[in-house]
Amino acid sequence: MFEKTIRGSQRYWGWLFFLLVLMGIGFGVYLYQFFEGLKITGMSRDVSWGFYIAQLTYLVGVAAGGVMVVLPYYLHDYKAFGRITILGEFLAIAAVIMCMLFVFVDLGQPTRVMNVIIHPTPNSILFWDMTVLSVYLLLNIVVGWNVLSAERKGIPYQKWVKVLAYVSIPWAFSIHTVTAFLYAGLPGRHYWLTAIMAARFLSSAFAAGPALLLLLCLIVRKVSRFDPGREAVRTLGGIVAYAFIINVFFFLLELFTAFYSQIPGHMHPIQFLFTGLEGHTYLVPWMWTAAAVAVVGLILLIVPATRRNEDTLVVGCVAVIVSTWIDKGLGLIIAGFTPNPFEGVTPYWPTLPEMLISIGVFATGFFILTVLYKMAIGIKEEAAGVS
Amino acid sequence: MGVNRREFLKIAGLSTLVGLGGKTAFELLAPGELEAREAPLGEAQKWGMVVDMHKMDEPLMDKCIEACHRFHNVPNIGTPKEEVKWLWKETYHHSFPGRENEYLTEEVEEMPFLLLCNHCTNPPCVRVCPTKATFKREDGIVIMDMHRCIGCRFCMAACPYGSRSFNWGDPRKAPEALNPGFPWNPDYPTRSMGVVEKCNFCAERLAKGQYPACVEAAAEEVEGALVFGDLADPESEPRAVLREHYTIRRKPELGTGPNVFYVI
Ligand code: SF4
Ligand code: SF4
């Protein structure tokens, strides 16, 4: 099936080449980090995780979000998603690989990464996170590959593939739950120590993942002859709307508990994010942008006329992606470390090398995604007899 | 636990062989080292420390910090961002957040406190480590295997006391001007970059029956400013101090069971 990936337009090759350049830059800067140490990042003793781990968190959500097309199709036999489950699965593959790369580039001693397997430690959530992510990756590769080759041959896929597809559904929930547990079980980190963390993670994942998938579907429709179908796009829009409403609701619950109880530890990180703490206001514009964009997204997604209009739906989806990214890919980690254990504020901002490495990882993910999508679409076009 | 007990048994066994009591054997093996304290340290089930703030002052704290950092080759990196510290000073507000009030005595308000790893009874740093590079020994010490640590820094997120430092760069390349003569102690290894480190209650000294470097340094000036011993033993020195004084611990409400106490 890979032969589908080596025949493409100039635009396709140009895009891949562009990604390769970014990957090369990222890799070069990573070598610099490898030899100099993580001091080239903005992280410090007090904010000891930063942009890398934040992207891991966000992308686990994207990976889990793919289940929002897999679930209706396999569990409810929702036919309209039949054409795009493969896109959800391949998005999950690319996202999980990015997650793993982000963990890897964050390690101080990357050459020892196998210690996690050599000395398995079941009481560590990181051990479980690596386990569930690896299994989820495998599930998606196996299911995606087999479904696609069956489609190519024009035969139904085997029974066991369907069993694995069923398994992948709760598994998607598990990857993001376990990722939330990385944070939600740490004593003394007030912003993270909340029982609703996993639920918040899932709701934002089920908004952002399908929103991204919806945009990808529209791009695919534009650049290829494969049409994901109006109904699929419309249903995705509805899923994004519901999940995002729940996500915003969960966040408001956090606000209530913090500010009605008036417990300083609960209020401080949120104050830091939205009003600044001890004069440190650098995240404030970001968080208010996220809030404003979230409101725009909510309106566009809730009002039926704008949700059904593809142009405004696209804007709504972009709004969801931007606001959940600021919330999870930026605010969550920094506010978890702020104030620090001594009630002080140590500012953190990613450095240029840190950004370039991150861009390199994103480029790697998009490279994999592009190649996989190219393959899937090639086969779908062939099956539909259009090529 | 390994080294500690093995070493102890070796010494104890030797003393039986030559028909001497434990203490005499220690004196033979390490003459002069015991003068600062009355008895050599033996085994313990739960090492712990009491910091008597009435006997502490800032120069003494600095002396303890210096002794610790020189003994363990902890360099001064020069920037707060990359700082590595095992023992350090912090105000009352920073040390005991949530316990401050507007009407604190001037003494408490202004006095820095000496902070270090609490060698928690229920340590979250150990719970989260994915490689068992951080582990708790049977004598209560929470210690690191720097050769196993992958530098994920999960333990730093989990420790609610900010006790852990990461080697963001290569500590052996710390500015010379700030660290003349580094490494100071040829018997203690320097670290590579990319690993976490923290106070280990001087496990390597305890194995030889010696008190931790900071305790010894403090004892040279004031008797009982830092009291170290087995908290599980009702007859131990720290237990005697705990019986007589009101003490506080950092963030006990988190259930970590800190084993460093402060007399205030
Ligand atoms: S003080 Fe921190 S590093 Fe020390 S044992 Fe407790 S949790 Fe671990
Ligand atoms: S940084 Fe090292 S000691 Fe800390 S949790 Fe990771 S592997 Fe364990």
XYZ file of C-alpha atoms and ligand atoms in Angstrom:
667
model
C 0.000 0.000 0.000
C 2.946 2.271 0.532
C 3.368 2.693 -3.201
C 0.463 5.127 -2.983
C 2.693 7.454 -1.042
C 5.389 7.803 -3.672
C 3.225 9.044 -6.473
C 2.048 12.524 -5.827
C 1.703 16.023 -7.125
C 4.352 18.669 -6.866
C 2.377 20.251 -4.073
C 2.525 16.988 -2.132
C 6.289 16.709 -2.526
C 6.777 20.372 -1.788
C 4.854 20.026 1.468
C 6.820 16.947 2.490
C 10.062 18.707 1.662
C 9.041 21.707 3.737
C 8.297 19.402 6.683
C 11.622 17.658 6.199
C 13.430 20.967 6.439
C 11.657 21.734 9.725
C 12.465 18.243 10.978
C 16.104 18.739 10.062
C 16.274 22.047 11.915
C 14.568 20.483 14.935
C 16.944 17.561 14.889
C 19.974 19.819 14.674
C 18.798 21.871 17.627
C 18.027 18.665 19.483
C 21.643 17.593 19.062
C 22.642 20.908 20.585
C 20.292 20.190 23.523
C 21.656 16.659 23.781
C 25.184 17.932 24.299
C 24.461 21.084 26.280
C 21.659 19.783 28.437
C 18.137 21.045 29.028
C 19.562 24.356 30.194
C 18.945 25.589 26.664
C 15.225 25.521 27.491
C 13.343 27.982 29.655
C 12.673 25.402 32.338
C 14.033 25.807 35.822
C 14.144 24.209 39.236
C 10.678 25.601 39.933
C 9.031 25.111 36.566
C 10.604 21.780 35.813
C 8.278 20.794 32.995
C 7.435 23.129 30.180
C 6.449 23.313 26.554
C 7.426 19.731 25.706
C 5.293 18.072 28.347
C 2.471 20.492 27.625
C 2.459 19.407 23.964
C 2.485 15.784 25.063
C -0.637 16.484 27.077
C -2.382 18.265 24.259
C -1.517 15.634 21.683
C -2.674 12.738 23.842
C -5.995 14.536 23.624
C -5.816 14.719 19.848
C -5.004 11.008 19.721
C -7.879 10.148 22.016
C -10.205 12.455 20.080
C -10.038 10.163 17.079
C -12.288 7.779 18.971
C -15.166 10.164 18.398
C -15.451 8.836 14.851
C -14.476 5.270 15.656
C -17.058 4.907 18.407
C -20.206 5.934 16.467
C -19.135 3.799 13.539
C -18.305 0.593 15.379
C -20.695 0.793 18.312
C -23.677 2.493 16.680
C -23.052 1.411 13.132
C -23.150 5.035 12.095
C -22.425 4.605 8.395
C -21.525 8.184 7.597
C -18.328 7.813 9.604
C -17.346 4.613 7.804
C -15.452 6.638 5.239
C -13.449 8.626 7.745
C -12.672 6.239 10.622
C -9.390 5.573 8.906
C -8.623 9.292 9.026
C -9.315 9.257 12.768
C -7.078 6.247 13.283
C -4.239 7.671 11.239
C -4.516 10.979 13.067
C -4.206 9.009 16.303
C -1.059 7.294 15.037
C 0.615 10.574 14.145
C -0.451 12.168 17.429
C 0.825 9.292 19.586
C 4.172 9.344 17.804
C 4.439 13.065 18.490
C 3.588 12.380 22.160
C 6.392 9.885 22.424
C 8.838 12.236 20.769
C 7.855 15.019 23.143
C 8.502 12.790 26.149
C 11.790 11.769 24.629
C 13.086 15.265 23.970
C 12.148 16.204 27.523
C 14.364 13.551 29.112
C 17.596 14.599 30.742
C 19.174 11.217 29.997
C 17.469 10.079 26.785
C 19.910 7.219 26.243
C 18.528 5.594 29.368
C 14.899 5.668 28.269
C 14.780 1.875 28.215
C 15.140 1.921 32.006
C 11.391 2.422 32.115
C 11.022 -1.037 30.586
C 14.036 -2.677 32.228
C 12.846 -1.594 35.660
C 9.067 -1.559 35.293
C 7.484 0.383 38.124
C 3.723 -0.076 38.319
C 3.292 2.589 40.984
C 4.529 5.228 38.555
C 1.859 6.778 36.354
C 4.505 7.568 33.761
C 5.099 3.851 33.364
C 1.390 3.365 32.693
C 1.240 6.321 30.377
C 3.996 4.858 28.232
C 2.285 1.478 28.299
C -1.177 2.661 27.314
C 0.197 4.990 24.650
C 2.278 2.222 23.060
C -0.667 -0.163 23.016
C -2.930 2.519 21.585
C -0.399 3.160 18.852
C -0.261 -0.539 18.006
C -4.037 -0.889 18.042
C -4.439 1.960 15.599
C -1.709 0.728 13.305
C -3.100 -2.806 13.177
C -6.730 -1.799 12.821
C -6.050 1.012 10.359
C -3.802 -1.091 8.180
C -6.100 -4.101 8.031
C -9.261 -2.133 7.412
C -7.551 -0.246 4.634
C -6.134 -3.323 2.931
C -9.514 -5.032 3.147
C -11.082 -1.988 1.566
C -8.522 -2.112 -1.182
C -9.242 -5.732 -1.933
C -12.932 -4.978 -1.760
C -13.549 -7.545 0.955
C -14.855 -7.088 4.501
C -12.144 -6.985 7.177
C -11.608 -9.948 9.464
C -13.499 -10.443 12.693
C -10.489 -10.001 14.932
C -9.864 -6.591 13.445
C -13.285 -5.573 14.604
C -12.518 -6.936 18.072
C -9.384 -4.796 18.195
C -11.379 -1.797 17.007
C -13.743 -2.356 19.923
C -10.795 -2.580 22.304
C -9.390 0.662 20.952
C -12.502 2.562 22.069
C -12.109 2.254 25.860
C -8.375 2.412 25.244
C -8.713 5.910 23.851
C -10.413 6.957 27.071
C -7.680 5.286 29.059
C -4.794 7.136 27.424
C -6.176 10.505 28.354
C -7.310 9.426 31.781
C -3.863 8.103 32.579
C -2.322 11.303 31.237
C -4.555 13.298 33.575
C -3.413 11.056 36.425
C 0.163 12.177 35.771
C -0.943 15.482 37.237
C -4.062 14.881 39.287
C -2.364 12.717 41.904
C 0.455 15.008 42.974
C 0.167 16.449 46.478
C 0.879 20.135 46.708
C 0.255 21.088 43.069
C -3.048 22.823 43.589
C -4.014 23.515 40.011
C -3.600 19.866 39.120
C -4.950 18.254 42.259
C -8.532 18.036 41.148
C -10.743 15.033 40.608
C -12.244 16.578 37.500
C -8.912 16.711 35.691
C -9.441 13.502 33.713
C -12.976 14.521 32.795
C -11.741 17.930 31.700
C -9.001 16.339 29.648
C -11.435 14.017 27.922
C -13.949 16.727 27.151
C -11.317 18.999 25.690
C -9.884 16.064 23.741
C -13.276 15.175 22.325
C -13.698 18.767 21.237
C -10.212 19.447 19.883
C -9.603 16.029 18.292
C -12.745 15.989 16.149
C -12.328 19.700 15.392
C -8.903 18.980 13.953
C -10.239 15.957 12.145
C -13.032 18.050 10.648
C -10.529 20.546 9.328
C -8.414 17.715 7.943
C -11.472 16.250 6.198
C -12.122 19.567 4.516
C -8.489 19.849 3.460
C -8.588 16.317 2.097
C -11.690 17.160 0.124
C -9.936 20.141 -1.331
C -6.677 18.495 -2.337
C -7.995 15.108 -3.452
C -10.949 13.538 -5.122
C -12.026 11.823 -1.938
C -15.085 13.349 -0.307
C -15.602 12.518 3.370
C -19.248 13.383 2.924
C -21.433 16.238 4.081
C -23.136 14.250 6.753
C -19.876 13.148 8.352
C -18.685 16.728 8.511
C -21.983 17.892 9.916
C -22.050 15.215 12.618
C -18.468 15.987 13.550
C -19.504 19.602 14.016
C -22.201 18.495 16.433
C -19.760 16.355 18.399
C -17.304 19.238 18.666
C -20.115 21.494 19.877
C -21.275 19.159 22.638
C -17.791 18.273 23.829
C -16.719 21.883 23.893
C -19.757 22.973 25.882
C -18.978 20.273 28.438
C -15.347 21.339 28.496
C -16.216 24.949 29.239
C -18.709 23.803 31.864
C -16.044 21.715 33.619
C -13.723 24.674 33.678
C -16.416 26.817 35.261
C -16.795 24.169 37.953
C -13.124 24.628 38.784
C -13.666 28.362 39.044
C -16.576 27.907 41.413
C -14.743 25.602 43.795
C -11.694 27.842 43.875
C -13.395 31.177 44.293
C -16.366 30.261 46.437
C -14.224 28.326 48.884
C -11.669 31.152 48.794
C -8.885 28.718 49.619
C -5.739 30.532 48.542
C -4.019 27.445 47.143
C -6.952 26.834 44.808
C -7.256 30.447 43.738
C -3.603 31.326 43.175
C -2.901 29.407 39.972
C -6.129 30.644 38.388
C -5.349 34.180 39.469
C -1.890 33.754 38.022
C -3.426 32.751 34.703
C -6.132 35.384 34.460
C -4.964 38.369 36.490
C -1.309 37.699 37.209
C 0.358 36.885 40.508
C 3.059 38.874 42.278
C 3.365 41.081 39.233
C 3.798 38.217 36.786
C 1.164 38.785 34.150
C 2.741 37.271 31.064
C 0.100 34.586 30.644
C -2.837 36.924 31.197
C -3.228 38.054 27.550
C -3.013 34.444 26.442
C -5.662 33.236 28.827
C -8.080 36.029 27.978
C -7.507 35.313 24.314
C -8.390 31.698 25.027
C -11.530 32.801 26.861
C -12.602 35.195 24.113
C -11.915 32.670 21.389
C -13.821 30.045 23.376
C -16.864 32.309 23.477
C -16.678 32.864 19.726
C -16.322 29.114 19.222
C -19.268 28.383 21.474
C -21.520 30.811 19.623
C -20.548 29.551 16.184
C -20.995 25.949 17.219
C -24.218 26.315 19.154
C -26.168 28.469 16.704
C -27.495 25.932 14.158
C -27.144 28.291 11.213
C -23.440 28.896 11.787
C -22.748 25.280 12.681
C -24.280 24.077 9.433
C -22.505 26.651 7.344
C -19.118 25.208 6.535
C -17.274 28.524 6.553
C -18.393 29.484 10.022
C -18.006 25.902 11.199
C -14.359 26.070 10.192
C -13.918 29.250 12.204
C -15.639 27.579 15.151
C -13.335 24.575 14.949
C -10.242 26.740 14.720
C -11.503 28.611 17.778
C -11.899 25.342 19.683
C -8.397 24.217 18.750
C -6.842 27.551 19.699
C -8.594 27.899 23.038
C -8.053 24.293 24.137
C -4.435 24.567 23.080
C -3.826 27.681 25.159
C -5.602 26.026 28.082
C -3.781 22.716 27.893
C -0.700 23.275 25.771
C 0.396 26.382 27.628
C -1.511 27.331 30.790
C -1.974 23.937 32.393
C 1.672 23.071 32.956
C 2.930 26.530 33.864
C 0.070 27.170 36.291
C 0.607 23.746 37.824
C 4.054 24.906 38.882
C 2.872 28.372 39.880
C 3.053 29.351 42.615
C 5.982 27.078 43.398
C 6.219 25.073 46.662
C 7.481 28.223 48.384
C 4.524 30.314 47.241
C 6.724 32.245 44.868
C 6.433 32.815 41.142
C 9.240 31.755 38.836
C 8.372 32.807 35.302
C 8.760 30.336 32.486
C 8.680 30.903 28.787
C 9.961 28.531 26.103
C 13.219 29.542 24.465
C 13.898 29.635 20.741
C 15.759 26.286 20.704
C 12.905 24.762 22.681
C 10.434 26.055 20.103
C 12.511 24.825 17.176
C 12.735 21.342 18.663
C 8.980 21.383 19.261
C 8.343 22.526 15.701
C 10.579 19.684 14.545
C 8.436 17.206 16.463
C 5.234 18.688 15.053
C 6.726 18.526 11.574
C 7.542 14.846 12.108
C 3.951 14.214 13.139
C 2.558 16.047 10.145
C 4.949 14.228 7.872
C 3.669 10.887 9.112
C 0.099 12.147 8.918
C 0.529 13.361 5.353
C 2.040 10.103 4.176
C -0.612 8.010 5.908
C -3.448 10.175 4.599
C -1.993 10.067 1.131
C -2.019 6.303 1.305
C -5.559 6.094 2.673
C -6.926 8.544 0.136
C -5.126 6.856 -2.738
C -6.793 3.603 -1.829
C -10.172 5.193 -1.314
C -9.956 6.911 -4.694
C -8.983 3.616 -6.259
C -11.816 1.752 -4.546
C -14.258 4.410 -5.702
C -12.835 4.010 -9.188
C -11.935 7.642 -9.574
C -8.247 7.313 -10.214
C 19.438 -0.009 53.219
C 22.100 -2.273 51.698
C 25.302 -0.368 52.252
C 24.310 0.890 55.622
C 23.507 -2.441 57.149
C 26.263 -4.332 55.405
C 28.878 -1.894 56.557
C 27.503 -1.951 60.028
C 27.495 -5.714 60.228
C 31.023 -5.796 58.900
C 32.211 -3.471 61.593
C 30.124 -5.182 64.268
C 31.438 -8.563 63.178
C 34.981 -7.317 63.283
C 34.527 -5.979 66.776
C 33.204 -9.320 67.990
C 36.193 -10.991 66.424
C 38.670 -8.898 68.298
C 36.458 -9.048 71.388
C 35.709 -5.378 71.646
C 32.510 -3.474 72.268
C 30.887 -1.643 69.396
C 31.979 1.780 70.444
C 35.592 0.879 70.986
C 35.706 -0.785 67.630
C 34.412 2.374 66.014
C 37.041 4.400 67.731
C 39.707 2.062 66.520
C 38.414 2.169 63.003
C 37.777 5.865 62.786
C 39.790 7.523 65.487
C 39.043 11.125 66.242
C 35.942 11.293 64.107
C 33.639 10.715 67.001
C 34.757 13.519 69.197
C 32.147 15.969 68.014
C 29.319 13.668 69.031
C 28.988 11.389 71.956
C 28.222 8.037 70.404
C 28.698 6.711 66.903
C 25.601 6.149 64.893
C 24.455 2.624 64.469
C 21.547 1.345 62.510
C 18.173 2.989 62.413
C 14.666 2.297 61.249
C 13.831 5.879 60.520
C 16.489 8.514 60.337
C 15.214 11.961 61.123
C 16.351 15.417 62.065
C 15.294 18.205 64.372
C 16.336 21.754 63.524
C 16.347 23.813 66.704
C 15.667 27.311 65.475
C 16.480 28.785 68.890
C 20.043 27.627 68.524
C 20.373 28.486 64.846
C 21.485 31.709 63.312
C 22.215 32.652 59.763
C 26.017 32.281 59.807
C 25.623 28.829 61.295
C 23.161 27.879 58.567
C 25.614 29.087 55.958
C 28.284 26.972 57.569
C 26.067 23.876 57.425
C 25.182 24.556 53.786
C 28.814 24.994 52.900
C 29.759 21.754 54.669
C 27.022 19.843 52.848
C 27.692 21.245 49.416
C 31.437 20.832 49.690
C 31.138 17.298 50.946
C 28.802 16.311 48.120
C 30.449 18.385 45.419
C 27.342 20.482 44.825
C 28.601 23.349 42.669
C 27.321 26.887 42.555
C 26.003 27.154 39.009
C 25.603 30.888 39.306
C 22.071 31.306 37.966
C 18.897 30.750 40.000
C 17.342 29.072 36.976
C 19.835 26.202 36.986
C 20.529 26.213 40.699
C 21.347 22.919 42.419
C 20.933 22.804 46.185
C 20.638 20.160 48.850
C 20.443 22.369 51.911
C 19.319 25.975 51.747
C 17.669 28.877 53.528
C 14.153 30.152 53.058
C 11.915 32.545 55.012
C 9.151 31.298 57.286
C 6.541 32.378 54.727
C 8.177 30.348 52.022
C 8.935 27.376 54.230
C 5.519 27.068 55.833
C 3.021 28.534 53.366
C -0.470 28.691 54.760
C 0.812 28.820 58.329
C 1.695 32.476 58.335
C -0.361 35.096 60.105
C -0.221 38.842 60.191
C 1.021 39.008 63.745
C 4.050 36.769 63.738
C 6.890 37.590 66.091
C 9.692 39.488 64.500
C 12.030 36.605 65.145
C 9.971 34.140 63.137
C 9.172 36.732 60.528
C 12.771 37.536 59.737
C 14.626 34.368 60.510
C 15.491 32.125 57.605
C 14.786 28.446 58.024
C 17.127 25.677 57.009
C 15.462 23.443 54.433
C 16.354 20.064 53.025
C 14.681 16.900 51.824
C 12.314 15.644 54.516
C 12.981 11.977 53.835
C 9.249 11.535 53.949
C 7.694 8.444 55.445
C 5.308 8.291 52.498
C 7.328 9.975 49.771
C 5.474 11.038 46.605
C 8.777 11.349 44.742
C 9.347 7.614 45.168
C 5.770 6.819 44.174
C 6.046 8.564 40.809
C 9.558 7.594 39.689
C 9.208 5.358 36.602
C 12.571 3.639 37.041
C 12.969 3.243 40.837
C 15.924 5.601 40.529
C 14.475 7.297 43.598
C 13.773 4.816 46.344
C 13.302 4.550 50.059
C 15.681 2.451 52.095
C 14.672 0.440 55.128
C 16.328 2.992 57.368
C 13.975 5.643 56.033
C 16.389 7.483 53.768
C 15.001 8.518 50.413
C 17.910 8.215 48.067
C 18.768 8.365 44.376
C 20.551 6.117 41.967
C 21.943 8.739 39.607
C 22.982 6.092 37.119
C 19.448 4.899 36.678
C 17.673 8.257 36.571
C 16.366 9.109 33.110
C 15.823 12.745 33.987
C 12.061 12.791 33.455
C 11.673 15.113 36.459
C 8.395 13.536 37.508
C 9.819 13.436 41.043
C 10.333 17.203 40.973
C 6.692 17.734 40.101
C 5.689 15.329 42.863
C 7.810 16.697 45.706
C 5.730 19.348 47.466
C 8.795 20.754 49.201
C 10.957 21.786 46.266
C 13.683 19.534 47.631
C 14.918 18.305 44.305
C 17.297 19.855 41.826
C 17.938 18.933 38.241
C 21.277 19.211 36.496
C 20.125 21.381 33.604
C 23.681 21.581 32.359
C 26.889 19.729 33.130
C 27.685 20.390 36.816
C 31.333 19.647 36.128
C 31.369 22.709 33.892
C 30.094 25.041 36.617
C 31.927 28.388 36.534
C 35.353 27.966 38.080
C 35.388 31.418 39.591
C 32.426 30.466 41.779
C 33.760 27.024 42.616
C 37.506 27.242 43.190
C 38.988 23.814 43.678
C 35.887 21.903 42.502
C 35.396 18.972 42.992
C 36.199 19.453 46.642
C 35.659 15.929 47.869
C 37.451 13.314 45.760
C 35.604 10.546 47.624
C 32.178 11.660 46.507
C 31.206 11.396 42.831
C 30.260 14.438 40.797
C 27.112 14.134 38.730
C 26.494 14.101 35.024
C 24.006 16.444 33.459
C 20.401 15.434 33.028
C 19.852 13.757 36.386
C 18.001 14.834 39.505
C 19.690 15.070 42.886
C 18.902 16.010 46.455
C 19.970 15.565 50.090
C 20.635 11.938 50.991
C 21.081 12.447 54.751
C 24.763 11.654 54.119
C 24.054 7.966 53.693
C 27.696 7.360 52.859
C 28.780 8.931 56.178
C 26.112 7.116 58.167
C 27.465 3.879 56.739
C 30.700 4.682 58.514
C 28.955 5.580 61.742
C 29.497 9.288 61.141
C 26.928 12.029 61.536
C 25.772 13.946 58.464
C 28.115 16.725 57.368
C 25.690 19.502 58.291
C 25.093 18.050 61.766
C 28.781 17.801 62.390
C 29.383 21.341 61.140
C 26.627 22.698 63.381
C 27.932 20.774 66.402
C 31.279 22.482 66.079
C 29.561 25.736 67.038
C 26.475 24.939 69.097
C 25.478 21.692 70.680
C 22.046 20.540 69.544
C 21.277 23.003 66.753
C 20.794 20.067 64.409
C 19.772 16.880 66.157
C 20.006 13.708 64.146
C 19.074 10.141 65.008
C 16.601 7.313 64.813
C 13.043 8.557 65.199
C 11.845 5.014 65.771
C 13.981 4.732 68.878
C 12.350 6.444 71.909
C 15.777 6.802 73.501
C 17.316 8.653 70.574
C 18.442 12.260 70.757
C 15.836 13.630 68.340
C 13.091 11.853 70.253
C 14.298 13.454 73.476
C 14.112 16.880 71.837
C 10.694 16.147 70.361
C 9.433 15.162 73.817
C 10.521 18.435 75.334
C 9.713 20.996 72.631
C 6.855 22.021 70.448
C 7.903 21.332 66.874
C 6.416 21.891 63.453
C 6.929 20.176 60.124
C 6.476 21.438 56.583
C 3.069 20.730 55.027
C 2.147 17.727 57.188
C -1.413 17.976 55.864
C -0.283 16.410 52.588
C 0.260 13.056 54.242
C 3.863 12.706 53.164
C 5.085 12.276 56.729
C 8.086 14.612 56.713
C 10.881 13.521 59.062
C 12.517 16.883 59.521
C 11.170 18.821 62.499
C 11.600 22.455 63.495
C 11.684 23.743 67.076
C 10.380 27.303 66.948
S 10.956 16.007 50.743
Fe 10.485 15.712 48.603
S 12.259 14.688 47.764
Fe 12.369 14.459 49.989
S 11.341 12.499 50.407
Fe 9.809 14.092 50.641
S 8.838 14.187 48.625
Fe 10.787 13.097 48.346
S 13.974 12.269 37.168
Fe 15.041 10.378 37.732
S 14.607 10.094 39.907
Fe 13.168 11.596 39.154
S 11.348 10.436 38.606
Fe 12.569 10.594 36.736
S 13.853 8.778 36.704
Fe 13.050 8.970 38.804
